[in-house]
Structures are given as C-alpha cells and as structure tokens.
PDB file of C-alpha atoms and ligand atoms in Angstrom:
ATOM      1  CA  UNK A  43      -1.846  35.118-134.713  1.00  0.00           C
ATOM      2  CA  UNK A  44       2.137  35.458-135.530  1.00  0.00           C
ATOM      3  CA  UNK A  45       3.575  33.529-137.392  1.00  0.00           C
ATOM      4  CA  UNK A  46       7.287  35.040-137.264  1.00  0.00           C
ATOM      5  CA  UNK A  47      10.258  35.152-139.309  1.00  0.00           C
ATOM      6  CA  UNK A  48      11.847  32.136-137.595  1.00  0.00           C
ATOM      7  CA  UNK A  49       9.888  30.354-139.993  1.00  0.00           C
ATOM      8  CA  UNK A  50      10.663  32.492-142.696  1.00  0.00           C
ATOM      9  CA  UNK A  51       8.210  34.253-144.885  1.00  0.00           C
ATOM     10  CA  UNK A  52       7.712  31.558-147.365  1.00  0.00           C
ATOM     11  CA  UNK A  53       6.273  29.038-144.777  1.00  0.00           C
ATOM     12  CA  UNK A  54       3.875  32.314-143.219  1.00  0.00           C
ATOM     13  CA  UNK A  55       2.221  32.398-146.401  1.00  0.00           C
ATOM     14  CA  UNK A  56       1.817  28.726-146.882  1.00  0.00           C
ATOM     15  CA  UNK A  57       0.396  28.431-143.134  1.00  0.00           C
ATOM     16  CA  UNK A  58      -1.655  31.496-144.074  1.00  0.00           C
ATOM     17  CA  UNK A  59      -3.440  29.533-146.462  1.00  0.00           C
ATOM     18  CA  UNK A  60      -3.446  26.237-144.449  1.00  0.00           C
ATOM     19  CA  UNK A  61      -4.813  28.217-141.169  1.00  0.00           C
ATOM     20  CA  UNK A  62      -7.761  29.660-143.305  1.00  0.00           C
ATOM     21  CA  UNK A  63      -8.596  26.607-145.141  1.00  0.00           C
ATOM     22  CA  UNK A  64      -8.001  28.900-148.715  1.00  0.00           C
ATOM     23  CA  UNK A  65      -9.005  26.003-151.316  1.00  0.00           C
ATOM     24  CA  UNK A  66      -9.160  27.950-154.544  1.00  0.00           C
ATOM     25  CA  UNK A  67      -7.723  31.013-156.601  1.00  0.00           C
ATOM     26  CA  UNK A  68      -8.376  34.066-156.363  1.00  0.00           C
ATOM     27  CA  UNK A  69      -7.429  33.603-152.725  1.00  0.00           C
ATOM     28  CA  UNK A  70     -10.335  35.834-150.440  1.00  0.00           C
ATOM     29  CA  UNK A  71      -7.889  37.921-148.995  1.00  0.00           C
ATOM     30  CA  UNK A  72     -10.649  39.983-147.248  1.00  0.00           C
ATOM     31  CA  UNK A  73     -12.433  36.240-146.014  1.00  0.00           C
ATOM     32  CA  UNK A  74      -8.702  35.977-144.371  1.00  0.00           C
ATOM     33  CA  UNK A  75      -9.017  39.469-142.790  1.00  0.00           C
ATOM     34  CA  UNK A  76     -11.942  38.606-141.584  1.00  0.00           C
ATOM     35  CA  UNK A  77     -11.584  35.266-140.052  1.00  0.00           C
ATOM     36  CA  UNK A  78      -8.694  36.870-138.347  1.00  0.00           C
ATOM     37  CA  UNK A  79     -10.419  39.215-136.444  1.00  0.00           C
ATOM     38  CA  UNK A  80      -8.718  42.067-138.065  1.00  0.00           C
ATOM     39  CA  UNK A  81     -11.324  45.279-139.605  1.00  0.00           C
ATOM     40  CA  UNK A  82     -10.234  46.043-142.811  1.00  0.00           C
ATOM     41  CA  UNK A  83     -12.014  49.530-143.189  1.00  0.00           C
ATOM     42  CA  UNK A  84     -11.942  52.232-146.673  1.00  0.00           C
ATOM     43  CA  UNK A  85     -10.324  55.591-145.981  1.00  0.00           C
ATOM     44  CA  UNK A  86     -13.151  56.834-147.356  1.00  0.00           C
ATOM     45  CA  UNK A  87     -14.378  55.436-143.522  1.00  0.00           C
ATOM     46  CA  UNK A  88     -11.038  55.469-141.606  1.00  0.00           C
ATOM     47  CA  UNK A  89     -10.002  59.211-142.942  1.00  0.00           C
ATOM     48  CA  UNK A  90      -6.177  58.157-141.917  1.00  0.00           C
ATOM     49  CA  UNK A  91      -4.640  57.909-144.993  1.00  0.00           C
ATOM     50  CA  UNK A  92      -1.873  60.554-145.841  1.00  0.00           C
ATOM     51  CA  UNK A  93      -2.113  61.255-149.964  1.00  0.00           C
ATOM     52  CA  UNK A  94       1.113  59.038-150.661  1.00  0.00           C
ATOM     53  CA  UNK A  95       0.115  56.271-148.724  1.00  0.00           C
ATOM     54  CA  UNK A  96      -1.785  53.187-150.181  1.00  0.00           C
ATOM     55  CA  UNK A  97      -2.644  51.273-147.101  1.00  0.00           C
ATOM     56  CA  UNK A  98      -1.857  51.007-143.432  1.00  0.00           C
ATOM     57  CA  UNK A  99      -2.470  48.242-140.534  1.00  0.00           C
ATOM     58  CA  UNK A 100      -3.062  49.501-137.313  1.00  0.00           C
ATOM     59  CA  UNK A 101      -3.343  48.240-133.541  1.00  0.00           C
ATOM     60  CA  UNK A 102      -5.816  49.877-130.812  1.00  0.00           C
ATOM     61  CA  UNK A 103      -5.979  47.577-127.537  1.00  0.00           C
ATOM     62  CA  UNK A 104      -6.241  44.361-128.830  1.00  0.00           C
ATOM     63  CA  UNK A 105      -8.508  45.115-132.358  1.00  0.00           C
ATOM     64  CA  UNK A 106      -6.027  45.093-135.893  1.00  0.00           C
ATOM     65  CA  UNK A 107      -7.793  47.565-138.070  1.00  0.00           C
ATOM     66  CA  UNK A 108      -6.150  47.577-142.151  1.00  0.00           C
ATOM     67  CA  UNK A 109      -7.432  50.435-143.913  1.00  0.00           C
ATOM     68  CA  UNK A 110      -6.887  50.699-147.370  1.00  0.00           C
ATOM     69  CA  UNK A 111      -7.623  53.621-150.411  1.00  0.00           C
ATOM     70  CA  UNK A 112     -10.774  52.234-152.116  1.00  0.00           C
ATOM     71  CA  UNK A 113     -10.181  54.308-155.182  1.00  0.00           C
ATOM     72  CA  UNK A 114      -7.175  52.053-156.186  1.00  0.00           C
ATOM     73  CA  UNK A 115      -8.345  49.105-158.888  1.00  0.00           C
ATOM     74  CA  UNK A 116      -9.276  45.750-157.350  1.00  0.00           C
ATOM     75  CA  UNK A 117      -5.714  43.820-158.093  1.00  0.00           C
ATOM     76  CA  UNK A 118      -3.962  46.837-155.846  1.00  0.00           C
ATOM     77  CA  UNK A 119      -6.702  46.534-153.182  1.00  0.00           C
ATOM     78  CA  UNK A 120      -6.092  42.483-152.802  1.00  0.00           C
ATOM     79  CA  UNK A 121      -2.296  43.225-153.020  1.00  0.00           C
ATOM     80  CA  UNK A 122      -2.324  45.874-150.477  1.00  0.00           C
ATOM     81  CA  UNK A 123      -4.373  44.064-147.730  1.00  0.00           C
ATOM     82  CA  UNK A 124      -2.443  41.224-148.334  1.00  0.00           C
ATOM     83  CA  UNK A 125       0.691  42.978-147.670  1.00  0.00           C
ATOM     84  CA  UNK A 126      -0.923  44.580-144.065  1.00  0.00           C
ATOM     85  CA  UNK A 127      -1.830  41.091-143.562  1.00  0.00           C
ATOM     86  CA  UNK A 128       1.936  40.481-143.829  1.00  0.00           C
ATOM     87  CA  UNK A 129       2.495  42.975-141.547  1.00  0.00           C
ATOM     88  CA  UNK A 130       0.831  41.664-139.027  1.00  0.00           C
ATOM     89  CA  UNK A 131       1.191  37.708-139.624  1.00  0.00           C
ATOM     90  CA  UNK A 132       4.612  38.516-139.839  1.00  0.00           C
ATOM     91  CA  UNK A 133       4.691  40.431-136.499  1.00  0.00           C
ATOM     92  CA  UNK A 134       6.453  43.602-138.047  1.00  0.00           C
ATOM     93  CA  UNK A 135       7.282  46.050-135.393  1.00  0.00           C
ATOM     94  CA  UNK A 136       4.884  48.833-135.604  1.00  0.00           C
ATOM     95  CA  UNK A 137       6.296  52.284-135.944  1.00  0.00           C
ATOM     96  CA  UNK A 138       4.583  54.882-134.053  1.00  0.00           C
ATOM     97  CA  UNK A 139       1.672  52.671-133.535  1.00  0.00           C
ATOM     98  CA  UNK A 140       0.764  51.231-137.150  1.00  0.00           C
ATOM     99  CA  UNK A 141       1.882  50.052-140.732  1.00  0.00           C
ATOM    100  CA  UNK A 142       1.555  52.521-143.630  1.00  0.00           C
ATOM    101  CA  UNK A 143       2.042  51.368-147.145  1.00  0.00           C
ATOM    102  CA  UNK A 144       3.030  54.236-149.469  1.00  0.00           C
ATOM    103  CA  UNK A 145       3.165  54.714-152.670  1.00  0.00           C
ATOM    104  CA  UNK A 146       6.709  55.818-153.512  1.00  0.00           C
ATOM    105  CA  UNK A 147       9.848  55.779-151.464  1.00  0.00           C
ATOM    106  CA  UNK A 148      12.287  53.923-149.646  1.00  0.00           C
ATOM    107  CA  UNK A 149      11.311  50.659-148.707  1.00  0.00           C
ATOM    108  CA  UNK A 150      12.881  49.107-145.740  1.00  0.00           C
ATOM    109  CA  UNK A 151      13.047  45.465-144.889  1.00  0.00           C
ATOM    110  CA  UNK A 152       9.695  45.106-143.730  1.00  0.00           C
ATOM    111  CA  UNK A 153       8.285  46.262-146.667  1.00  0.00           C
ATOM    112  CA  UNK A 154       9.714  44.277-148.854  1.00  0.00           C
ATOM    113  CA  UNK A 155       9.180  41.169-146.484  1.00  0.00           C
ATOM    114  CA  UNK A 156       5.181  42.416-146.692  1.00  0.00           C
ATOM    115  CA  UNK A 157       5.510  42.236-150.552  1.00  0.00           C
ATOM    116  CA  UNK A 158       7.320  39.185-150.500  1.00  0.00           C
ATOM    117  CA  UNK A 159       4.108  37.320-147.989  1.00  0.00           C
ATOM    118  CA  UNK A 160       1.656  39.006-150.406  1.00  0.00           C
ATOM    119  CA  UNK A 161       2.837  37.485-153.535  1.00  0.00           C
ATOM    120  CA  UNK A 162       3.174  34.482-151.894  1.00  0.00           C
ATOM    121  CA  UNK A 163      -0.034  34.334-150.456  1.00  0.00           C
ATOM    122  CA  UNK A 164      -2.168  35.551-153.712  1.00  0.00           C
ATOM    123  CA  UNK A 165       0.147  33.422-156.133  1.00  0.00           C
ATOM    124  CA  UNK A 166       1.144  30.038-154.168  1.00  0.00           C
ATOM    125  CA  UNK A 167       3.919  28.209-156.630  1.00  0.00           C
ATOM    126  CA  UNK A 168       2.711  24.605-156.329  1.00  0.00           C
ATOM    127  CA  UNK A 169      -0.885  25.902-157.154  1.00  0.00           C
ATOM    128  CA  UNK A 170       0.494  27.914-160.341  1.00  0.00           C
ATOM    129  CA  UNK A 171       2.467  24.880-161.164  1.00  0.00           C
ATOM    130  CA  UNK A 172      -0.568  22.361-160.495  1.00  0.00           C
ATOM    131  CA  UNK A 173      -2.797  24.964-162.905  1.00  0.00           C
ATOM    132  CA  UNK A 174       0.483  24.757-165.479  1.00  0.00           C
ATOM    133  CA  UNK A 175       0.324  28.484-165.297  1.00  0.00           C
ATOM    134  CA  UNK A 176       3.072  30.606-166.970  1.00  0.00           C
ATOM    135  CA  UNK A 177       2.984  33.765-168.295  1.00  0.00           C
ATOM    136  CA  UNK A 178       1.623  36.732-166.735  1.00  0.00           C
ATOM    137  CA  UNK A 179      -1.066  37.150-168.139  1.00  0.00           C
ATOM    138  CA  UNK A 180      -2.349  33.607-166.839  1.00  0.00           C
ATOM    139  CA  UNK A 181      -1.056  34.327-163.496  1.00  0.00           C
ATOM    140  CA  UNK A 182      -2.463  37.723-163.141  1.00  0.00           C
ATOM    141  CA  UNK A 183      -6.054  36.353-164.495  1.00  0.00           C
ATOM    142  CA  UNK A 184      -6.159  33.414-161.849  1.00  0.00           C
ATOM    143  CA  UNK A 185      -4.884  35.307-158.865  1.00  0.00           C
ATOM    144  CA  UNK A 186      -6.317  38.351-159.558  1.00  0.00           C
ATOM    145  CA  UNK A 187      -3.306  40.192-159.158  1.00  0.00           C
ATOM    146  CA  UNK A 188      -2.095  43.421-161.347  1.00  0.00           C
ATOM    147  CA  UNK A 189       0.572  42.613-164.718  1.00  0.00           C
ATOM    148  CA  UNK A 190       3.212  43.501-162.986  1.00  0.00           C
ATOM    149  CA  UNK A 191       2.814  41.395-159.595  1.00  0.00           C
ATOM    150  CA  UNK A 192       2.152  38.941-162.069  1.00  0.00           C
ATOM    151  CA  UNK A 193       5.090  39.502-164.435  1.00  0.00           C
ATOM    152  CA  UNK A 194       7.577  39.713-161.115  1.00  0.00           C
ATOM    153  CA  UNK A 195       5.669  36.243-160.175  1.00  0.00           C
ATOM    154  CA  UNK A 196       5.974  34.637-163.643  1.00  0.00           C
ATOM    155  CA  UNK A 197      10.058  35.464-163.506  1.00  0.00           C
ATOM    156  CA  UNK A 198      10.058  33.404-159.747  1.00  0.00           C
ATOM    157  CA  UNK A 199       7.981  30.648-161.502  1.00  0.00           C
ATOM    158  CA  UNK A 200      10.175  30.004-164.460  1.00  0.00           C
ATOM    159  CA  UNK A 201      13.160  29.990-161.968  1.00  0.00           C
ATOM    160  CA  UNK A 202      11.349  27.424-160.200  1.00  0.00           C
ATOM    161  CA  UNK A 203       9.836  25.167-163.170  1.00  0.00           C
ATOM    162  CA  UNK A 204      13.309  25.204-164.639  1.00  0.00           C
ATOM    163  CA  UNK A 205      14.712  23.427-161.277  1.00  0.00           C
ATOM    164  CA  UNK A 206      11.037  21.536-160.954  1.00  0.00           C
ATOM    165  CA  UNK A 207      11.413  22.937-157.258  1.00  0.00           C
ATOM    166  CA  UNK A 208       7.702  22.229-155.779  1.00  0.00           C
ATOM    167  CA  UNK A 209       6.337  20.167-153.356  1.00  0.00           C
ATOM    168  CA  UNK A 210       9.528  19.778-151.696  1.00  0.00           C
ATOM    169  CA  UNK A 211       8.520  21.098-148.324  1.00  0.00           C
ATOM    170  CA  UNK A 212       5.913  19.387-145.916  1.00  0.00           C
ATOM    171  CA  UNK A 213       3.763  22.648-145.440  1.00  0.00           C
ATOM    172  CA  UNK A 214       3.502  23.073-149.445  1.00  0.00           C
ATOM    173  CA  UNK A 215       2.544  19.649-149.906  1.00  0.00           C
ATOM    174  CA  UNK A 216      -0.622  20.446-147.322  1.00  0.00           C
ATOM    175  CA  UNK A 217      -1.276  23.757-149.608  1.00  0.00           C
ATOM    176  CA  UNK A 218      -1.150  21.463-152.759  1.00  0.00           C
ATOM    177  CA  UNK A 219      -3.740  18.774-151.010  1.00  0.00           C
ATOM    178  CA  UNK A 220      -5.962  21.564-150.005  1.00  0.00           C
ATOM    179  CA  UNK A 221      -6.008  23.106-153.481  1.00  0.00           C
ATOM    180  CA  UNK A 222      -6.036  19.654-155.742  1.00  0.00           C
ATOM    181  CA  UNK A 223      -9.786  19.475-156.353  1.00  0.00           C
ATOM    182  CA  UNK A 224      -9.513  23.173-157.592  1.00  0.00           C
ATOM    183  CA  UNK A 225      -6.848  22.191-159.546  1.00  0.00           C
ATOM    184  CA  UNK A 226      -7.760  19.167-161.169  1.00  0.00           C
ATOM    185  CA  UNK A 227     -11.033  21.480-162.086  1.00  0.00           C
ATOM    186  CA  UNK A 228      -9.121  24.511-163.359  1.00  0.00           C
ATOM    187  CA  UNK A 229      -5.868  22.733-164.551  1.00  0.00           C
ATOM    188  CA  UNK A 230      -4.694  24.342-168.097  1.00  0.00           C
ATOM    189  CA  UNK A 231      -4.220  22.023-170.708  1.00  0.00           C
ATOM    190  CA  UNK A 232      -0.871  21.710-173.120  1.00  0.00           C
ATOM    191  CA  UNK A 233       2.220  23.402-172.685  1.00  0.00           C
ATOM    192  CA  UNK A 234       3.317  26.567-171.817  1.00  0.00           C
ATOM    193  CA  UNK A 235       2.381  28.389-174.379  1.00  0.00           C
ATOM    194  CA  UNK A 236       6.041  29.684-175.215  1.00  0.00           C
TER     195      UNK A 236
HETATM  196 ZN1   ZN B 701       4.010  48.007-145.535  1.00  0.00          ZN
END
C-alpha cells in the first residue's frame, strides 16, 4: 500500500490510522507493521545495521522487511518504525535497495517527510485536542513518544489550538469518530494546565 505525496503527508498518516482501524493511544505501530505485511525484524536478527544507523526498511521481491536497533528505549523504537513505515507508505524511492535511518547527519527530504508521517501518526492533533492534551509531558505519556518528539509536537499543537484548526478536513473527522469512545474514556479534565 502507497499512499503518495499527492495527498500530502498529513492525509498518509490520517489514512494510516483509518486503513488499520487504530482506535486508541499509544497507536500499535508494530500491529500496523504487521497488518501490512511488512517484517519488522531486531538487528540483533537482521545483522544489517551499520553503527550510526537507527533503523532501515528494506524491499526483497515483494516482502518489506524494517529492521530496527533493539537496544534503543521503547519511545525511539515506536518512532523509528513509524518513520520506515513512512518510508514505505509514503513510497520513498529506495536508495540502493532500502531505507536507513541514522543517527546523525544530513537529512534529506525524505527524511524529514518520514519524521513528519511518524509524528503524525503516533500523535494525531484532533486526538490530542479531543484528550485536551498540552504539554509534553502529557503528550509524550499518551503517545508513548520520547520528550522531545513530544516537546516538537506540543509547539505544532499550541500553533494549532491557538487557531482552533481541527476537524476541518473530512479524513480527520473519520480519525476523530474512530478515536471518540477512547476519548470520551481518557479525556483530561480542566484546562491546560498553563
Ligand atoms: Zn529514513
């Protein structure tokens, strides 16, 4: 499945979550993976990591494979197979055959148009705004993302509260149904906290 840039990376992520029926935070990035078709292996397994590299997709025939360094905590696991997931929902050119995710360096387009799908796909704005999430700490807790994905999330989110910018697009108003029993369970109470 690819969904394209046509549609923009925004609407990927929400059709990510539409296509896999994701109903609650933290979304199962690995349920995704699977459900997909696409392995999602450890290097520990896959042995094809290079020491600066964090994650990589690759294609043989017709199977994806994302392999990933287990030793990294949880949040960077979930971020970086929802990045290769980006990679390949997106329909990235590979280079040389696969994806690789490193750790420092120049990042061209694609990699920050992976970053951009996994953020959106881990932290979906209407839910955070249906929770009346805000700070980063809150965000990072309910999407199980790291402080700073969360802190780079929480900056979008003000941004977007301050313009009340949700539900404004068809596909995020099918995200929003699909989450609202989560959150009417999980919605925080009072305001911001600020
Ligand atoms: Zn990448």
């Amino acid at each position: 499945m690819v969904y394209g840039r046509y549609k923009g990376i925004r609407n990927a992520a929400w059709q990510t979550l539409i296509d896999f029926h994701v109903t609650q935070l933290p979304v199962h990035v690995m349920r995704i993976a699977k459900t997909a078709g696409i392995r999602v292996l450890k290097n520990e397994q896959a042995q094809m990591l290079s020491d600066n590299q964090c994650g990589l997709s690759i294609l043989t025939d017709v199977q994806w494979f994302v392999i990933y360094d287990e030793t990294m905590s949880v949040t960077r696991k979930r971020f970086t197979i929802a990045h290769e997931l980006g990679h390949i929902f997106l329909g990235h050119a590979l280079k040389e055959g696969f994806h690789a995710r490193q750790f420092e360096g120049a990042h061209p387009e694609d990699e920050q148009e992976a970053n951009m799908y996994a953020i959106r796909l881990l932290a979906p704005a209407c839910v955070l705004w249906g929770l009346n999430l805000h700070t980063p700490e809150e965000i990072a807790n309910a999407c199980a993302i790291s402080l700073s994905s969360a802190q780079w999330r929480a900056k979008r989110m003000e941004e977007l509260y301050r313009r009340n910018r949700f539900l404004t697009a068809p596909l995020e108003r099918k995200v929003y149904q699909q989450f609202e029993s989560f959150i009417t369970e999980h919605k925080r109470e009072g305001d911001s906290g600020k």
